[in-house]
Structure formats: C-alpha cells, structure tokens
GROMACS .gro file of C-alpha atoms in nm:
model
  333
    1UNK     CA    1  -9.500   4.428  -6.273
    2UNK     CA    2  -9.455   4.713  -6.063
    3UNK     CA    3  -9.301   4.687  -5.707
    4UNK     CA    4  -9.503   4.518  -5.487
    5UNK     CA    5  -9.598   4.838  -5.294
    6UNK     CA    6  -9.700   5.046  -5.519
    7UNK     CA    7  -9.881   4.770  -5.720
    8UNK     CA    8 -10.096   4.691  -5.362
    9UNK     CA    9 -10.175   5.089  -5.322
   10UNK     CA   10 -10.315   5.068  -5.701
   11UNK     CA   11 -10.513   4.732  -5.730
   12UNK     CA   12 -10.618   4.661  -5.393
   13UNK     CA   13 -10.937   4.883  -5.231
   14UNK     CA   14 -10.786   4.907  -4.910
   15UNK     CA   15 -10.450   4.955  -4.976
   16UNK     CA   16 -10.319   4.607  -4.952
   17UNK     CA   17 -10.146   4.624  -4.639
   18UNK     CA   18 -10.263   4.250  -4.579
   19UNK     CA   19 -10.078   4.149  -4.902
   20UNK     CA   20  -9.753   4.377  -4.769
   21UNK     CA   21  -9.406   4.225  -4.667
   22UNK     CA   22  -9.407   4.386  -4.376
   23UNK     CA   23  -9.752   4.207  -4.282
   24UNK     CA   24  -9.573   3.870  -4.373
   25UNK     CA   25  -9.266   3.951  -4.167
   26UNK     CA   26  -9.532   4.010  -3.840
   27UNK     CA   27  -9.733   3.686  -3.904
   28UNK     CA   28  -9.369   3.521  -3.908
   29UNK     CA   29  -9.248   3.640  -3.613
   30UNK     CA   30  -9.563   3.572  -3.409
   31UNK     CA   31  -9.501   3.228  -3.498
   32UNK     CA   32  -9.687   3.149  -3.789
   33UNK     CA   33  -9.540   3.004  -4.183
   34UNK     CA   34  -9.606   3.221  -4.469
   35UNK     CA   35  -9.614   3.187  -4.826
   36UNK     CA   36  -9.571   3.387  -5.111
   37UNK     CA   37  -9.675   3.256  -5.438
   38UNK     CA   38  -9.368   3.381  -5.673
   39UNK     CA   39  -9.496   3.600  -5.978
   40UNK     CA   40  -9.812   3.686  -5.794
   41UNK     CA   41  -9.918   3.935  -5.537
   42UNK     CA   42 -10.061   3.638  -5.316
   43UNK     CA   43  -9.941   3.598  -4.991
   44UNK     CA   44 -10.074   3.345  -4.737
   45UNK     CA   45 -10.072   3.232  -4.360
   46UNK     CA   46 -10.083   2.834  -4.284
   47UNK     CA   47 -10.299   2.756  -3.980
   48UNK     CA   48 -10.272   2.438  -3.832
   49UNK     CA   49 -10.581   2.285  -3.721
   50UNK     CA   50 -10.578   1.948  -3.489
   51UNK     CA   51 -10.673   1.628  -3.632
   52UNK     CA   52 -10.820   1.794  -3.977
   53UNK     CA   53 -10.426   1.934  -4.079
   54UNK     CA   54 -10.313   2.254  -4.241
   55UNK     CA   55 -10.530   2.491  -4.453
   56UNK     CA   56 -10.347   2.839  -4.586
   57UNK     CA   57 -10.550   3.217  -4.600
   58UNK     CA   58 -10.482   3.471  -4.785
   59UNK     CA   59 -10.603   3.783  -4.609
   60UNK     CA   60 -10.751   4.031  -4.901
   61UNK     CA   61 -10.562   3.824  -5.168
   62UNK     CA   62 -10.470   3.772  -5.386
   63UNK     CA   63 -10.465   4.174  -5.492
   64UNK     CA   64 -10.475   4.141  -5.934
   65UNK     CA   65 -10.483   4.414  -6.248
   66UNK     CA   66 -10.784   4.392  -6.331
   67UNK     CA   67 -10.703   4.500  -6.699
   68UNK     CA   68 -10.427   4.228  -6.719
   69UNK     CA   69 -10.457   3.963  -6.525
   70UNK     CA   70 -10.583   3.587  -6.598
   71UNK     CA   71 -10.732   3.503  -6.271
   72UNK     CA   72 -10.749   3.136  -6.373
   73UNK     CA   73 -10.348   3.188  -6.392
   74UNK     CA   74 -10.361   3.349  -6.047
   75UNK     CA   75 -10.614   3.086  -5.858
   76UNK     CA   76 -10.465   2.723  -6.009
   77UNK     CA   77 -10.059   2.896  -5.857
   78UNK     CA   78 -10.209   2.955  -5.540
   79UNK     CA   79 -10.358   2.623  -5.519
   80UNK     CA   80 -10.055   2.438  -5.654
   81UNK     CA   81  -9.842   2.602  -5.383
   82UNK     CA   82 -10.045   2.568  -5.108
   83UNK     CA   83 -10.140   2.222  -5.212
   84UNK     CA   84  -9.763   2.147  -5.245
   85UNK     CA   85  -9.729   2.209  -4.835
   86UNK     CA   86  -9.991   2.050  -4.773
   87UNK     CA   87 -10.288   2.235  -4.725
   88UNK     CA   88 -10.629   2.057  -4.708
   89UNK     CA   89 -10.826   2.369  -4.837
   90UNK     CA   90 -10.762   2.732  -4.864
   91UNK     CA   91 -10.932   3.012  -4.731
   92UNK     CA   92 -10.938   3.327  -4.943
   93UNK     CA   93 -11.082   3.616  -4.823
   94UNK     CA   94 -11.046   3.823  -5.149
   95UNK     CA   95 -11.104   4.216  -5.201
   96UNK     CA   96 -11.277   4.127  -5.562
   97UNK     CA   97 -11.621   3.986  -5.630
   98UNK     CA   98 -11.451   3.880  -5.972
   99UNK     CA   99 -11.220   3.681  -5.796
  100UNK     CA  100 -11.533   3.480  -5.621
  101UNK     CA  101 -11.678   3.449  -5.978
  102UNK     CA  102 -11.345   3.285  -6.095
  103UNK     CA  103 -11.292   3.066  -5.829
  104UNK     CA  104 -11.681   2.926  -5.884
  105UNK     CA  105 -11.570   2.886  -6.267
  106UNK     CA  106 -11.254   2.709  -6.228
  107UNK     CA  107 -11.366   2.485  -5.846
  108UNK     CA  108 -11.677   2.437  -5.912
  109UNK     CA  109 -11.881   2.261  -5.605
  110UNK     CA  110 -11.533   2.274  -5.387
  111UNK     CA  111 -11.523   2.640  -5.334
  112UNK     CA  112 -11.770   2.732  -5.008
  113UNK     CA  113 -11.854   3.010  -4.837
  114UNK     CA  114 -11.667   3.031  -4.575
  115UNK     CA  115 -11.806   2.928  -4.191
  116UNK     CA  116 -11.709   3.292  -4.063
  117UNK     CA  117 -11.484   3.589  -4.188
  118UNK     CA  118 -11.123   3.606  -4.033
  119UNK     CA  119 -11.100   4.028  -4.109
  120UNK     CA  120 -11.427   4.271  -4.132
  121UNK     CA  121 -11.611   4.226  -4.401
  122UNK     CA  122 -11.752   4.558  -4.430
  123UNK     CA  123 -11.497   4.887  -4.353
  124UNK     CA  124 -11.524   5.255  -4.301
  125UNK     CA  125 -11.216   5.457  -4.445
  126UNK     CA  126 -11.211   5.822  -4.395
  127UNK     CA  127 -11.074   6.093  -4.667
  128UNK     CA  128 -10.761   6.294  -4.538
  129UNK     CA  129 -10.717   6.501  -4.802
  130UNK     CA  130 -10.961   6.781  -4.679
  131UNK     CA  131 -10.831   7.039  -4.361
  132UNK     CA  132 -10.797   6.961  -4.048
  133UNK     CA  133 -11.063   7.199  -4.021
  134UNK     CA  134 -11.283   7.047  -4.289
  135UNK     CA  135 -11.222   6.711  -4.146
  136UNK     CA  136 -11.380   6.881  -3.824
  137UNK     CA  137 -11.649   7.070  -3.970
  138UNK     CA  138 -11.753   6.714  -4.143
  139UNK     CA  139 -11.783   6.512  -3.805
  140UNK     CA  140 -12.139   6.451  -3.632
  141UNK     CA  141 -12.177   6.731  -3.398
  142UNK     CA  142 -12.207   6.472  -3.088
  143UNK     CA  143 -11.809   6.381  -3.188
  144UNK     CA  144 -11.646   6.716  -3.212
  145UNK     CA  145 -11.830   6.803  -2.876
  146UNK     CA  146 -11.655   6.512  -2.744
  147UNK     CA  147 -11.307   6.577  -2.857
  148UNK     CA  148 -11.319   6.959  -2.767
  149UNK     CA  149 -11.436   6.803  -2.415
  150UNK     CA  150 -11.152   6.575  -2.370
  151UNK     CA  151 -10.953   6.872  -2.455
  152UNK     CA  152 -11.116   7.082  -2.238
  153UNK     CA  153 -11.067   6.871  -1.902
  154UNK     CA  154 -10.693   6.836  -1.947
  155UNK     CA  155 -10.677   6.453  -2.138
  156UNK     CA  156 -10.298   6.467  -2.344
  157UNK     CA  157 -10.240   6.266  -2.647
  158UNK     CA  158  -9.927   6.121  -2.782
  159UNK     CA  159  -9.717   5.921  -2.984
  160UNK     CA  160  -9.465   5.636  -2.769
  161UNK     CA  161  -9.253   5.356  -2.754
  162UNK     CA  162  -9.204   5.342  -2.430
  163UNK     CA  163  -9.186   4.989  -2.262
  164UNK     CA  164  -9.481   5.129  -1.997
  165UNK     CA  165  -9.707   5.226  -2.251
  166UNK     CA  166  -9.664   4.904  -2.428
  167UNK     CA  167  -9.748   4.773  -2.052
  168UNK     CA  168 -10.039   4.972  -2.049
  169UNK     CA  169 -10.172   4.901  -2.380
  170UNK     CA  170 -10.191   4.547  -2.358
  171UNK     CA  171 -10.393   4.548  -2.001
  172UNK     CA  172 -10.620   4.759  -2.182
  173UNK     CA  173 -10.649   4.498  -2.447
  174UNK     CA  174 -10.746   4.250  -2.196
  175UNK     CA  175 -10.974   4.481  -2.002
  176UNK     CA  176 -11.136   4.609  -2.293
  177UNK     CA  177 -11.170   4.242  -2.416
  178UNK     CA  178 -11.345   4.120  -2.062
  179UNK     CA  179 -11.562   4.419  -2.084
  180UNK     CA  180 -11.713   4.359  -2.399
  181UNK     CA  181 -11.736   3.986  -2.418
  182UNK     CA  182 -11.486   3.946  -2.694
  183UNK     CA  183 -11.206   3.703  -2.741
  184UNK     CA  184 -10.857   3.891  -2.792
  185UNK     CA  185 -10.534   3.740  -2.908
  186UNK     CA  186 -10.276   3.628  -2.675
  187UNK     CA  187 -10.056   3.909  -2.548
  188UNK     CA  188  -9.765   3.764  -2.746
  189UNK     CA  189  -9.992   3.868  -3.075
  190UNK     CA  190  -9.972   4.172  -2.985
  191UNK     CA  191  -9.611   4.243  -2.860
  192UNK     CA  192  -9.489   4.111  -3.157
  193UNK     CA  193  -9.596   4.469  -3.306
  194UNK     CA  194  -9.359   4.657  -3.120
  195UNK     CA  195  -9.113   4.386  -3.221
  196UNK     CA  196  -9.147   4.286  -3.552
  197UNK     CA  197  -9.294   4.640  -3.761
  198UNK     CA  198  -9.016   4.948  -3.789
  199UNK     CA  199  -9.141   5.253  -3.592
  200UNK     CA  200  -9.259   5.396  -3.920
  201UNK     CA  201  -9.466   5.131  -4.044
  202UNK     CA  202  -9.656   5.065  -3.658
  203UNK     CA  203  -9.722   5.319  -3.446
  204UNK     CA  204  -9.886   5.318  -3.066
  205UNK     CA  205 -10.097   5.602  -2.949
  206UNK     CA  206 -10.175   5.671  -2.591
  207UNK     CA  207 -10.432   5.914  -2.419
  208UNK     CA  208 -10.318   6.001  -2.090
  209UNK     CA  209 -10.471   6.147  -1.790
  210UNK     CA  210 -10.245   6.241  -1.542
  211UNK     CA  211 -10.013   5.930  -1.523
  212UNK     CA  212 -10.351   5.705  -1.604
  213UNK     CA  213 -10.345   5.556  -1.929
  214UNK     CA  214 -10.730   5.598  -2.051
  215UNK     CA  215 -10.702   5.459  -2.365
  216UNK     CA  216 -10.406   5.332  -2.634
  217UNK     CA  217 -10.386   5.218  -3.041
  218UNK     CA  218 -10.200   5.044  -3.271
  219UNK     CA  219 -10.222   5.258  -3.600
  220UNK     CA  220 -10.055   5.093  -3.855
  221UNK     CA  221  -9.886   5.283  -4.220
  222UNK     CA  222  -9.857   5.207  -4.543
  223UNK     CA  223  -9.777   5.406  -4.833
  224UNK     CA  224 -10.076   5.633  -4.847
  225UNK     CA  225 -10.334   5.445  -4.614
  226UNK     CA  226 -10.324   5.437  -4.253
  227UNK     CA  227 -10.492   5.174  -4.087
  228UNK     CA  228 -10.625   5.105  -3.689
  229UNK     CA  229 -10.560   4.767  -3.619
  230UNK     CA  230 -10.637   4.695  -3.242
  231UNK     CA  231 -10.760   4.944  -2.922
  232UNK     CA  232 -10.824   4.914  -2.635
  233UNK     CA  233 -10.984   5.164  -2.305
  234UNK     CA  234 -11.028   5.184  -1.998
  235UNK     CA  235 -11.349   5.197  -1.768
  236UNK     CA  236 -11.216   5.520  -1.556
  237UNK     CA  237 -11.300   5.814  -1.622
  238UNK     CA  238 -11.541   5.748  -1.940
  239UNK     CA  239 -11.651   6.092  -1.885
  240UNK     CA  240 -11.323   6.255  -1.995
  241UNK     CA  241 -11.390   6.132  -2.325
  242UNK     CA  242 -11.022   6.015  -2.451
  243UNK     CA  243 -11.098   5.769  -2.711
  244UNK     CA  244 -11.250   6.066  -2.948
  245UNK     CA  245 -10.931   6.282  -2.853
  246UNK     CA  246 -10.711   5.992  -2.934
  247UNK     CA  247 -10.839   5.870  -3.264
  248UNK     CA  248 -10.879   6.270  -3.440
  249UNK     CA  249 -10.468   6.275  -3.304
  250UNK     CA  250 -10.358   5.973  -3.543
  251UNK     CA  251 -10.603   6.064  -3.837
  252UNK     CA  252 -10.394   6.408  -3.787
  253UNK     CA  253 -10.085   6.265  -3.737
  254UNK     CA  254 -10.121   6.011  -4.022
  255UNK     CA  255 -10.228   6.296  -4.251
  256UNK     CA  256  -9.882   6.499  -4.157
  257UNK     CA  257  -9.710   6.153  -4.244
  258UNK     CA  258  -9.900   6.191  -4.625
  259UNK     CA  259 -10.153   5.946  -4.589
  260UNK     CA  260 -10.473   6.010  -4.792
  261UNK     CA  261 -10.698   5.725  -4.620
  262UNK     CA  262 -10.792   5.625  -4.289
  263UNK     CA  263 -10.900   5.269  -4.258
  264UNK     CA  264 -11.089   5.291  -3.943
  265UNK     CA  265 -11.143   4.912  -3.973
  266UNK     CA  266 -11.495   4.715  -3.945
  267UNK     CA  267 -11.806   4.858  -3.904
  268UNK     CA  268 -12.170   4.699  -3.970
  269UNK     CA  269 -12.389   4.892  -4.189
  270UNK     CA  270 -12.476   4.714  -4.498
  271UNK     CA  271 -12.373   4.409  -4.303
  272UNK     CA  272 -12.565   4.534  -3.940
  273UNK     CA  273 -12.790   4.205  -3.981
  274UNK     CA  274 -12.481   3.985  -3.965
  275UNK     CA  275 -12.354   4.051  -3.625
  276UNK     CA  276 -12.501   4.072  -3.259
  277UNK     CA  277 -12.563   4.433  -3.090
  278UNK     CA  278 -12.196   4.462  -3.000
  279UNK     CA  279 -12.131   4.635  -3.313
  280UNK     CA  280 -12.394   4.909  -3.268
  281UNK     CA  281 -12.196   5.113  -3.043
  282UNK     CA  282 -11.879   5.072  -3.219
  283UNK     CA  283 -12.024   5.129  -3.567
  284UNK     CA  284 -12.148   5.474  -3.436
  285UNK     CA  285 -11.860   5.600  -3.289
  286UNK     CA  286 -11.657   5.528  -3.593
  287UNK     CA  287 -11.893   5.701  -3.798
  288UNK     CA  288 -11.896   5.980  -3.578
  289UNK     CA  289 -11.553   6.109  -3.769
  290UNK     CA  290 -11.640   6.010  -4.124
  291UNK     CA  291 -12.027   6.030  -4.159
  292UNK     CA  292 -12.068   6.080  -4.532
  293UNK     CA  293 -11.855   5.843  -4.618
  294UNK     CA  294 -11.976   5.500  -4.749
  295UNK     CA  295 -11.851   5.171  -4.627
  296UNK     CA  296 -11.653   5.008  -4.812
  297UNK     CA  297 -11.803   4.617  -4.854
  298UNK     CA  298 -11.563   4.346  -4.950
  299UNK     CA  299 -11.676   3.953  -5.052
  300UNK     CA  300 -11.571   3.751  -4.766
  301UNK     CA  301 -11.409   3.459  -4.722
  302UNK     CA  302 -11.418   3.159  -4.928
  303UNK     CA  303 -11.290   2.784  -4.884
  304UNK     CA  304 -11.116   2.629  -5.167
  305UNK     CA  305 -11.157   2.287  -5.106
  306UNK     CA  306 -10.824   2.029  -5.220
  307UNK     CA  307 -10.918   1.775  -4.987
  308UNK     CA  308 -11.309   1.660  -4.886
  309UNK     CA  309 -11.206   1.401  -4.697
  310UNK     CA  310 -11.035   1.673  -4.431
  311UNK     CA  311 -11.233   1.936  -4.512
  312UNK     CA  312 -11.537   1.752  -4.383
  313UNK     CA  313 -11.366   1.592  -4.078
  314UNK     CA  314 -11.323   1.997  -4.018
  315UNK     CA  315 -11.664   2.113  -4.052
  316UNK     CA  316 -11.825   1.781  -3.880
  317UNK     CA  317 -11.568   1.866  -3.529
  318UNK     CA  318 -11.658   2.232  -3.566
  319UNK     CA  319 -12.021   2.205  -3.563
  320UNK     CA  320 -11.971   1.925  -3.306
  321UNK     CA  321 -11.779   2.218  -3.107
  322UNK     CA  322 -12.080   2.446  -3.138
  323UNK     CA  323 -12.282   2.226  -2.999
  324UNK     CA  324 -12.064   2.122  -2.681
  325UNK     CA  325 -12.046   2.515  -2.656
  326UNK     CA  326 -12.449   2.540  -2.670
  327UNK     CA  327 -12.493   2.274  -2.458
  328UNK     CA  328 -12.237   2.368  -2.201
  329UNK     CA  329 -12.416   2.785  -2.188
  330UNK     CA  330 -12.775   2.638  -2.132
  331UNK     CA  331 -12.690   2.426  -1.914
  332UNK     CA  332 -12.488   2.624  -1.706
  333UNK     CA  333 -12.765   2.864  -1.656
   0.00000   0.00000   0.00000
C-alpha cells in the first residue's frame, strides 16, 4: 500500500484528514484512546459512555481502494479490534455508500443508523486551482462587496501564534457559542490545537481591528486540502465585516501553501430539512465564496452493534435523557 498520506489524499473524498496521524496524535493528547487497525487505513476514537461502557468511531473511515479492496476484510478487522478493547458497538461514519452496503451484508439487523452524526454530513469544498482573481470574480457579488468593505474601513488579517491571540480565540469560541445557542467543546479541546498539531499542519487566523480581535480560525492542512475546523466572532463591530476578510486570507494563504481544496466544512443544502434554521445563515455565507460548487454529501454515521444488551441500555437512557430535557424546557417556560 502506499503511505498512509498519500493513500488518504487518493481514496478518501475529503482528503482524509480524519483518518491522518496527525488527527490521531490530537484526539490523544486531548485525552482520548485511539486505535489503529494494523494493515488498514482505519483509525478510531473510544468514547466512554457511563453505565452503557465503551463504543469506538471512526470519523470518515475506514478510507478503502475501491478497485482492491475486500470490504468484508476491512469491516470483520475493525470489529475484531475494537471488540478486543471492549467496545459495545461501533460507530462508523464512513465517506462510502459502499461501505454502508457492506456493513448491511456482513451485520445484518445489528448495523443502525446512527441517533445523530458526530461530523457534517453534507460539506462545501471550494476549488483553488483558479486565480486569485478568478476565485474573486466567482464569489456572489454580496461577498466580494463585503471583503472589499472590510478592506476598505481598515480591518487587518493575519497569521499568529501568539499566546494573546490564542486568548482571544477561545473567548470568541465561547461568545460565539452563547450567541448562537450551540454547545462548544471545553476550552481544553481546543488548546490542545496549538499544542498537539506542528505549525504547518494547524494554523490560527485572526482579523484585527485596532487591538480588537473581531474574529479568529483554526484552518487546518493536509497534503493538498485545507480544511476550517472551528471559528469563532465577535458581536462588535459586525459592520466592519471581518469574517469575509478573514476567510478569502486563508483560502489565499492555503493556496500559496499548494493546496487545491478548501473544505469549508458543513453546510445544509441537500440536507437543509435535517437541521433547525441555525444553519441558514451559515450555509449562505459559506456559499457566498464557492457558489457553483456542489456539496459534497457523505453517508452518515452508522452503529455496528457487538453487544444488544449495552447497546440498548444506551439508546433506552438516551431517549430517557431527551425526555428529562423536554420536560425540564416546557416546564420551565
């Protein structure tokens, strides 16, 4: 087999950064165990769950030839190994619908859809290979307005490591998080990427105004595919327009570094039914920069189920949890 980067970059449609070593190295040093099935390009995270035990996901895995590849090779390893820890079911949230059809063939009734996806289901990845000026001439008219804008009224882009902007980038996590009614990760989660990823591989963009930090992201790079993994803004000054300034700075930067794609991560189009309203707004700003270009629509995530007994004691306490959570929101209106 090829090394395992440049086998990701060919078999996997988004690159495979989720399937990298460097991925595996963060996920360690956040805290969580990882495996990686030998032989195979199928790496996992093992979640502990209370009462119900350990289950293991592979995030866009595992990533295959399609040509020469026996899946049913591929999906009884990755059960053996996780089984072998452990693990009461596995949750793969694979980048193939052939994998889904092999899993059905070789599980039968034990693989289920899973109760939510852990990573977008549906993505929007922009072509860098054009100009910058192309690349321009390409965006809605409503988003080069906005970047010339932010331009115009003095808003400065750049690349940092500095220990403030890290600061800075994680209360706009938060704030960006309270704003919009999302759940975050921890700060730890997100420290560990200026910890744990060389300065090549993760890379934190800031947009500045004066000394006020208006908006900062976590661009992530990987052979030719650059990725944004996490953002976050500020409420000041929304006029000045920074996030639009910011993200045409890393698709330029990334495309100086020799990246071909820009994985602007999940959008709902295909999949706009799925969600709540939330994703409206950030659906069309991302395809404000990349309007031709067609989602890209992955499978989902799937349980593999090794042991009903646990995997029912799961899904009986979360549904319990959902309603404790309904219960508690009506009544505390």
């Amino acid at each position: 087999m090829e090394n395992e980067p440049a086998f990701l970059q060919k078999h996997s449609p988004d690159g495979g950064f989720l399937q990298s070593e460097h991925w595996r190295a963060f996920q360690e040093a956040a805290g969580h165990k990882t495996i990686h099935v030998d032989g195979l390009v199928a790496s996992g995270i093992v979640h502990v769950r209370p009462v119900v035990g350990e289950y293991v996901y592979f995030p866009r895995g595992p990533v295959v030839d399609r040509g020469h590849t026996d899946l049913s090779v591929v999906v009884k390893e990755m059960a053996r190994a996780s089984k072998k820890l452990g693990a009461k079911w596995l949750r793969v949230e694979v980048a193939d619908e052939r994998i889904v059809e092999k899993l059905r063939t070789f599980f039968y009734e034990r693989v289920m859809r899973a109760p939510h996806d852990v990573q977008p289901r549906e993505i929007l990845v922009a072509d860098l290979t054009p100009s910058e000026e192309e690349l321009l001439a390409k965006m809605k008219q409503k988003t080069r307005y906005n970047i010339r804008l932010a331009e115009k009224k003095g808003v400065k882009v750049f690349e940092t490591r500095e220990k403030k902007h890290q600061e800075a980038f994680l209360k706009l996590i938060e704030a960006t998080a309270g704003r919009k009614e999302i759940v975050a990760h921890p700060t730890g989660y997100y420290q560990k990427f200026f910890e744990a990823f060389p300065k090549d591989t993760c890379r934190l963009f800031v947009a500045e105004y004066g000394d006020d930090v208006l908006a900062a992201n976590i661009v992530a790079h990987y052979g030719e595919w650059a990725y944004y993994l996490h953002g976050g803004s500020s409420s000041r000054h929304r006029d000045l327009m920074a996030p639009y300034l910011l993200q045409w700075y890393q698709m330029k930067e990334m495309k100086k570094r020799g990246c071909r794609f820009y994985d602007f991560g999940g959008v709902r189009v295909a999949t706009k039914g799925e969600g709540n309203g939330s994703w409206d707004g950030i659906t069309r700003f991302k395809q404000g920069f990349a309007p031709e270009a067609t989602p890209l629509l992955l499978p989902g995530a799937y349980d593999i189920i090794l042991d009903e007994k646990h995997y029912s004691l799961y899904n009986h306490l979360r549904h319990l949890k959902q309603s404790l959570t309904y219960f508690k929101k009506f009544f505390g209106r």
